[in-house]
C-alpha positions as a LaTeX table, in Angstrom:
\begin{tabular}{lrrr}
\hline
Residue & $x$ (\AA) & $y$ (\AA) & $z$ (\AA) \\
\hline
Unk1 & 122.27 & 195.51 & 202.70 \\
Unk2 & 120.58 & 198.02 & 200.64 \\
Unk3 & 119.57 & 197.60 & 196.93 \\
Unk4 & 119.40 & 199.74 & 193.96 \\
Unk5 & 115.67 & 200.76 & 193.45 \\
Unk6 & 114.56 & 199.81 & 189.48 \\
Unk7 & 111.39 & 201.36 & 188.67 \\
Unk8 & 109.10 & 200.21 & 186.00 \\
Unk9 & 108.19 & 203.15 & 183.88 \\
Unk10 & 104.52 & 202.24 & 182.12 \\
Unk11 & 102.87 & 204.12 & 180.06 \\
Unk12 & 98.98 & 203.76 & 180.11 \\
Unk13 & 96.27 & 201.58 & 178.32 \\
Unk14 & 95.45 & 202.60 & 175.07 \\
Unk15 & 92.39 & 205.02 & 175.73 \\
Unk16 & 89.54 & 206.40 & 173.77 \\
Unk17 & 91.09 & 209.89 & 172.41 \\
Unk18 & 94.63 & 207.52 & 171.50 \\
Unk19 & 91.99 & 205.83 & 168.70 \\
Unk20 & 90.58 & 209.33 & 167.93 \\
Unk21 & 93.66 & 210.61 & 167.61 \\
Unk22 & 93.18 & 213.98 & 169.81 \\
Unk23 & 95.40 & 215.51 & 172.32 \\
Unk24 & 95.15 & 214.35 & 175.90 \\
Unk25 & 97.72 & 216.33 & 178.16 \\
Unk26 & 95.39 & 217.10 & 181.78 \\
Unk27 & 92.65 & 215.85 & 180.37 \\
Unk28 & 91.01 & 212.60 & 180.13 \\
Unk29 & 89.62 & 209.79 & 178.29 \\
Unk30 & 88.78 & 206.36 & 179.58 \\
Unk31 & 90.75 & 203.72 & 178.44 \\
Unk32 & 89.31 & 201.10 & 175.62 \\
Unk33 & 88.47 & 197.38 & 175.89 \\
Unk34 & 91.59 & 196.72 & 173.66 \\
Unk35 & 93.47 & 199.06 & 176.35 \\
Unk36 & 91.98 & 197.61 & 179.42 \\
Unk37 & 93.18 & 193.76 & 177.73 \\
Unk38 & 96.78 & 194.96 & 177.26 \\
Unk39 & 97.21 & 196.35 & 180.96 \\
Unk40 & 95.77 & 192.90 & 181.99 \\
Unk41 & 98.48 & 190.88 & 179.45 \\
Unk42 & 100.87 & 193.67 & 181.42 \\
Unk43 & 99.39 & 192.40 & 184.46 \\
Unk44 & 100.13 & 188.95 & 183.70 \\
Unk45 & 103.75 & 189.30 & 182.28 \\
Unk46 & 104.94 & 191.53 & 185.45 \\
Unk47 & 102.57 & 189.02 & 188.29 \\
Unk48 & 105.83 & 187.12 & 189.74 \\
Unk49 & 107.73 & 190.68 & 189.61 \\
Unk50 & 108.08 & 191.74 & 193.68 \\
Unk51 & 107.24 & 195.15 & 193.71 \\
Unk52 & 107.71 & 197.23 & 197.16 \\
Unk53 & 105.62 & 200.29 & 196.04 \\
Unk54 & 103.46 & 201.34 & 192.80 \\
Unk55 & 102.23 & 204.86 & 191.27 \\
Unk56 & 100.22 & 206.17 & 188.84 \\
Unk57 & 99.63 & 209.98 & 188.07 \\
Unk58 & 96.45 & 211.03 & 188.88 \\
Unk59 & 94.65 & 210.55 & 185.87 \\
Unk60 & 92.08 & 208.03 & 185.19 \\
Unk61 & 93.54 & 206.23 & 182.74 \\
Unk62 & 97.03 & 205.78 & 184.69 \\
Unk63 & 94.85 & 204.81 & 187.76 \\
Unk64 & 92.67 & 202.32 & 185.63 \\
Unk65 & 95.91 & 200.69 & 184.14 \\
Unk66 & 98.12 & 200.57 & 187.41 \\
Unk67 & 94.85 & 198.65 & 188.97 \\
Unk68 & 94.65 & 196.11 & 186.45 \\
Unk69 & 98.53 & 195.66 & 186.36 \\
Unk70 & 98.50 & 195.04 & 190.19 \\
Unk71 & 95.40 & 192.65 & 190.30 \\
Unk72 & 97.16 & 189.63 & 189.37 \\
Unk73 & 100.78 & 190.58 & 190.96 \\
Unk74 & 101.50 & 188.56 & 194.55 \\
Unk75 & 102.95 & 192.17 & 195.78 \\
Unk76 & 99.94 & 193.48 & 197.68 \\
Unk77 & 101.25 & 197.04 & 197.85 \\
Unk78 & 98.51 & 199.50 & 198.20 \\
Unk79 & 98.45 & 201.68 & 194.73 \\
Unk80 & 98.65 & 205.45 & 194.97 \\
Unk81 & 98.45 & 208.50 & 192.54 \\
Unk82 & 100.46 & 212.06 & 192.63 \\
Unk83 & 100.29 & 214.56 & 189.90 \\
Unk84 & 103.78 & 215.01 & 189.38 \\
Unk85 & 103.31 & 211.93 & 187.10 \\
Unk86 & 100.99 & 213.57 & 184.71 \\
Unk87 & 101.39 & 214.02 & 181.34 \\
Unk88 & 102.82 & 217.34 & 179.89 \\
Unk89 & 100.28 & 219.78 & 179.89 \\
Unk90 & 99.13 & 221.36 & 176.57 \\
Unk91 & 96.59 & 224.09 & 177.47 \\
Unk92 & 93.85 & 224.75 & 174.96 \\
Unk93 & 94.63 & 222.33 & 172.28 \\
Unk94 & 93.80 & 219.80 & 174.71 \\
Unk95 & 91.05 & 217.65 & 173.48 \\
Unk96 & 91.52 & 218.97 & 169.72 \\
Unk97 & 93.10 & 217.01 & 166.97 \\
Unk98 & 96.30 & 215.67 & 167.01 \\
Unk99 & 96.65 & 217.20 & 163.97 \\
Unk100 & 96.19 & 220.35 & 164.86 \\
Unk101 & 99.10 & 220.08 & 167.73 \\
Unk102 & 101.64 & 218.74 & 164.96 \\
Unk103 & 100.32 & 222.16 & 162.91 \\
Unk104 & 101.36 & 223.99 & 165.80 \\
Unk105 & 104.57 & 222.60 & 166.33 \\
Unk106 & 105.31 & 222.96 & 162.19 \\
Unk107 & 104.60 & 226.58 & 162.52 \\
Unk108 & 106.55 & 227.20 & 165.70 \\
Unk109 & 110.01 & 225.12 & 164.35 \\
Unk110 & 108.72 & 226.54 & 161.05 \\
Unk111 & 109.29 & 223.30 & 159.29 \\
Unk112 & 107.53 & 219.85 & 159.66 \\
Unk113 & 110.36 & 218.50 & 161.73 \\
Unk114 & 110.50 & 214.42 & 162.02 \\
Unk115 & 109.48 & 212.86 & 165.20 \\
Unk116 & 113.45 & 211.92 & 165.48 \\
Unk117 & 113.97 & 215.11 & 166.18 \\
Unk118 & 111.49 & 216.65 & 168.25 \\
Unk119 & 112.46 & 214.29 & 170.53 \\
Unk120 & 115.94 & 215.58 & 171.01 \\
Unk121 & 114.49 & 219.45 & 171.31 \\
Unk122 & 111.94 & 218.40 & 174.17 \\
Unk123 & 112.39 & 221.83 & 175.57 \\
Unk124 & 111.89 & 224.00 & 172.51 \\
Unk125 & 108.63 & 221.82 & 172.04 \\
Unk126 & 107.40 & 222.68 & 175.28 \\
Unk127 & 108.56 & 226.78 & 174.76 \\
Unk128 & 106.37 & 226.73 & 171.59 \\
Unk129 & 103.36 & 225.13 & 172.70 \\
Unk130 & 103.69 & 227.83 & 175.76 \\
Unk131 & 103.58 & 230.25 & 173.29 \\
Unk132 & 100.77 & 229.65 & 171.34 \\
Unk133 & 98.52 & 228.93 & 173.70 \\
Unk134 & 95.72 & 230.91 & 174.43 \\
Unk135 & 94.73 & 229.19 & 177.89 \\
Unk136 & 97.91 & 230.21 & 180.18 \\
Unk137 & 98.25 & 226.45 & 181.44 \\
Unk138 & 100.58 & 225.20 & 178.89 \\
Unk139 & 103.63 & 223.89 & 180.75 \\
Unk140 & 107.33 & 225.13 & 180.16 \\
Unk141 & 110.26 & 222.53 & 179.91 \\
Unk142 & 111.55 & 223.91 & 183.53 \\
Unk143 & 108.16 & 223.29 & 185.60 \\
Unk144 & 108.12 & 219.59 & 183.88 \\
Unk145 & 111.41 & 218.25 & 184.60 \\
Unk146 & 110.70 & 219.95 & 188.19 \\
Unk147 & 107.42 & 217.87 & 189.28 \\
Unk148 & 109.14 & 214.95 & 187.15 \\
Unk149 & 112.52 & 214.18 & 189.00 \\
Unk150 & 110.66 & 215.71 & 192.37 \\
Unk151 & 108.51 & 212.57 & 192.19 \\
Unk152 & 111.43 & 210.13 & 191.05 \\
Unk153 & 113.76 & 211.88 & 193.80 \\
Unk154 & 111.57 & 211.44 & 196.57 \\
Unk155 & 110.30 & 207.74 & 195.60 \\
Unk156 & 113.67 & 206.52 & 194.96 \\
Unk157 & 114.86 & 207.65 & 198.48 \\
Unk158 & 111.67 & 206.52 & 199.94 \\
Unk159 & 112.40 & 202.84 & 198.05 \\
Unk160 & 116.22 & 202.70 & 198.96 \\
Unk161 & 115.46 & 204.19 & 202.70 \\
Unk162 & 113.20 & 200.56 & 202.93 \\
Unk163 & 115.95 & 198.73 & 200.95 \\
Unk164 & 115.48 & 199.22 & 197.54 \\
Unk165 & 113.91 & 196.73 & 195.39 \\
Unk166 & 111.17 & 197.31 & 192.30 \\
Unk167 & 109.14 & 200.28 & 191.94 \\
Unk168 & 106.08 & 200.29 & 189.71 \\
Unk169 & 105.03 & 203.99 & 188.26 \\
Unk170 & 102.03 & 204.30 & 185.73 \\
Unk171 & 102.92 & 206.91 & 183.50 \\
Unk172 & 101.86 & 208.84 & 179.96 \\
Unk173 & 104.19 & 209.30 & 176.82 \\
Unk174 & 105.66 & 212.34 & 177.28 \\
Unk175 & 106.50 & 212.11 & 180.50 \\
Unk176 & 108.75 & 209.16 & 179.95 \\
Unk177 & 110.04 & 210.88 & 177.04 \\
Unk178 & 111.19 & 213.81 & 179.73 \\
Unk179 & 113.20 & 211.23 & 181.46 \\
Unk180 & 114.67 & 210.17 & 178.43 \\
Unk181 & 115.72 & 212.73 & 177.62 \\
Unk182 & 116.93 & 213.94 & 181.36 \\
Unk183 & 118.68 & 210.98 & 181.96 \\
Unk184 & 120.07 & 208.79 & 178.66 \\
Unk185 & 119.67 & 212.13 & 175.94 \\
Unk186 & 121.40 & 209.60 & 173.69 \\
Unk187 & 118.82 & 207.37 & 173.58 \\
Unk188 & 115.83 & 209.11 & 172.62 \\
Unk189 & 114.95 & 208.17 & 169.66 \\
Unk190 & 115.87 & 204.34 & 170.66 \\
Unk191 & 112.07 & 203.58 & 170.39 \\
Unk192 & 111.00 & 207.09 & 168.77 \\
Unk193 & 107.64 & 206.10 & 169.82 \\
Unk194 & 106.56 & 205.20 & 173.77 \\
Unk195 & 103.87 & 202.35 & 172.88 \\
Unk196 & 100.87 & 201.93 & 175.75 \\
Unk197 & 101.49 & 199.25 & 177.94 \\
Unk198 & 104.90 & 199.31 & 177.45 \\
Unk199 & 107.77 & 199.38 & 180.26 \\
Unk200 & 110.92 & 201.51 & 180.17 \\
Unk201 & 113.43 & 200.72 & 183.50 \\
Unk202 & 114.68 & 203.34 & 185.32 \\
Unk203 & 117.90 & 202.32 & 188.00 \\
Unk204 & 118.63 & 204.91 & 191.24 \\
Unk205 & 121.18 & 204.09 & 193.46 \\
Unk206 & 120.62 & 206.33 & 196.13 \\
Unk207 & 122.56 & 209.25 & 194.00 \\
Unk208 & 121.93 & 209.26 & 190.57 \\
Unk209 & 119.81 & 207.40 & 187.76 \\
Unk210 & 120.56 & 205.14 & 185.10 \\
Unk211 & 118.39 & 204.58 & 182.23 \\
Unk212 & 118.04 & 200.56 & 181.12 \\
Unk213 & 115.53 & 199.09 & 178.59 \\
Unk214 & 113.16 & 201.31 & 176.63 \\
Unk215 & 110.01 & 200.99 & 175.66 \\
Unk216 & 109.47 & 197.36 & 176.21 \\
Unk217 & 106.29 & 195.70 & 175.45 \\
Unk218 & 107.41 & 191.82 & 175.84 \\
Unk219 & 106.00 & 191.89 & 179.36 \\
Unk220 & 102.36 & 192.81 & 177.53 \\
Unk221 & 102.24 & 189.76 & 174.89 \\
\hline
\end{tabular}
């Protein structure tokens, strides 16, 4: 009989430009030795958890983190990355200050909104950074909740088509905040902040998905 396929939402180690405080988006930093000891803990807390497949997005700190999840986990599936798990790109602020993306959004909203409730207006955030920027590769809401539930769609009915079971996907902040706010809108500001390592649980029966914990970093202590 077939299961329900859960997947295991993580996000990524904590990586250099998280400390520095500057935007990622497409581009990359390597993760730290505190962020490399967290996705072992991970590792540890998830090792008697069967999985039947696990993803990352192609990024190399989503790559680094799914490997060191998976070393100690009795599993054996063979990793693999697509880029439909990336995080949201943000064009040329991209490697710049954090700061200088939360200027941006002030000026766009044209008030210093609270991170409450940004996270309820995902789509406005993404129409405003589109704006503003000055590269052209700043994604819209639309093309990010289309590579985000493409990936989900066709993982959950390759996972149920094999019987279901656990699903591990290495992840970035935003991105889980997209399916958040997709699939349980209610619940996004249930842990306002995504922390690294931590795992948010995502059900799909074959027809639609179901949001469960958030955010959880008990697996990681």
């Amino acid at each position: 009989m077939a299961r329900d396929t859960v997947f295991y939402v993580v996000r990524h180690g904590q990586t250099l430009f998280n400390v520095l405080q500057k935007v990622q988006g497409w581009c990359d930093s390597p993760l730290t030795e505190q962020g490399v000891a967290v996705a072992r803990k991970l590792g540890a807390g998830l090792a008697a958890t069967p999985f039947s497949a696990a993803y990352s997005s192609d990024s190399g700190r989503a790559v680094a983190t799914l490997a060191e999840v998976l070393e100690p986990n009795a599993s054996e599936v063979q990793p693999r990355s697509d880029w439909r798990l990336r995080e949201w790109c943000y064009g040329d602020l991209e490697g710049e200050p954090g700061s200088k993306l939360h200027d941006v959004l002030a000026q766009g909203f044209g008030a210093d909104l609270p991170m409450t409730e940004l996270n309820g207006r995902l789509p406005e955030i993404a129409d405003v950074l589109a704006d503003r920027d000055g590269s052209g590769r700043s994604e819209r809401f639309d093309a990010i909740e289309d590579r985000v539930t493409s990936f989900f769609a066709e993982a959950g009915a390759r996972a149920c088509a094999s019987g279901g079971g656990n699903v591990l996907v290495v992840t970035h902040a935003f991105t889980i905040k997209t399916l958040l706010y997709l699939y349980a809108r209610d619940r996004v500001n249930e842990r306002p902040k995504i922390e690294n390592a931590s795992v948010t649980k995502l059900r799909f029966d074959g027809i639609s998905f179901e949001v469960g914990t958030i955010g959880d970093t008990a697996y990681a202590r």
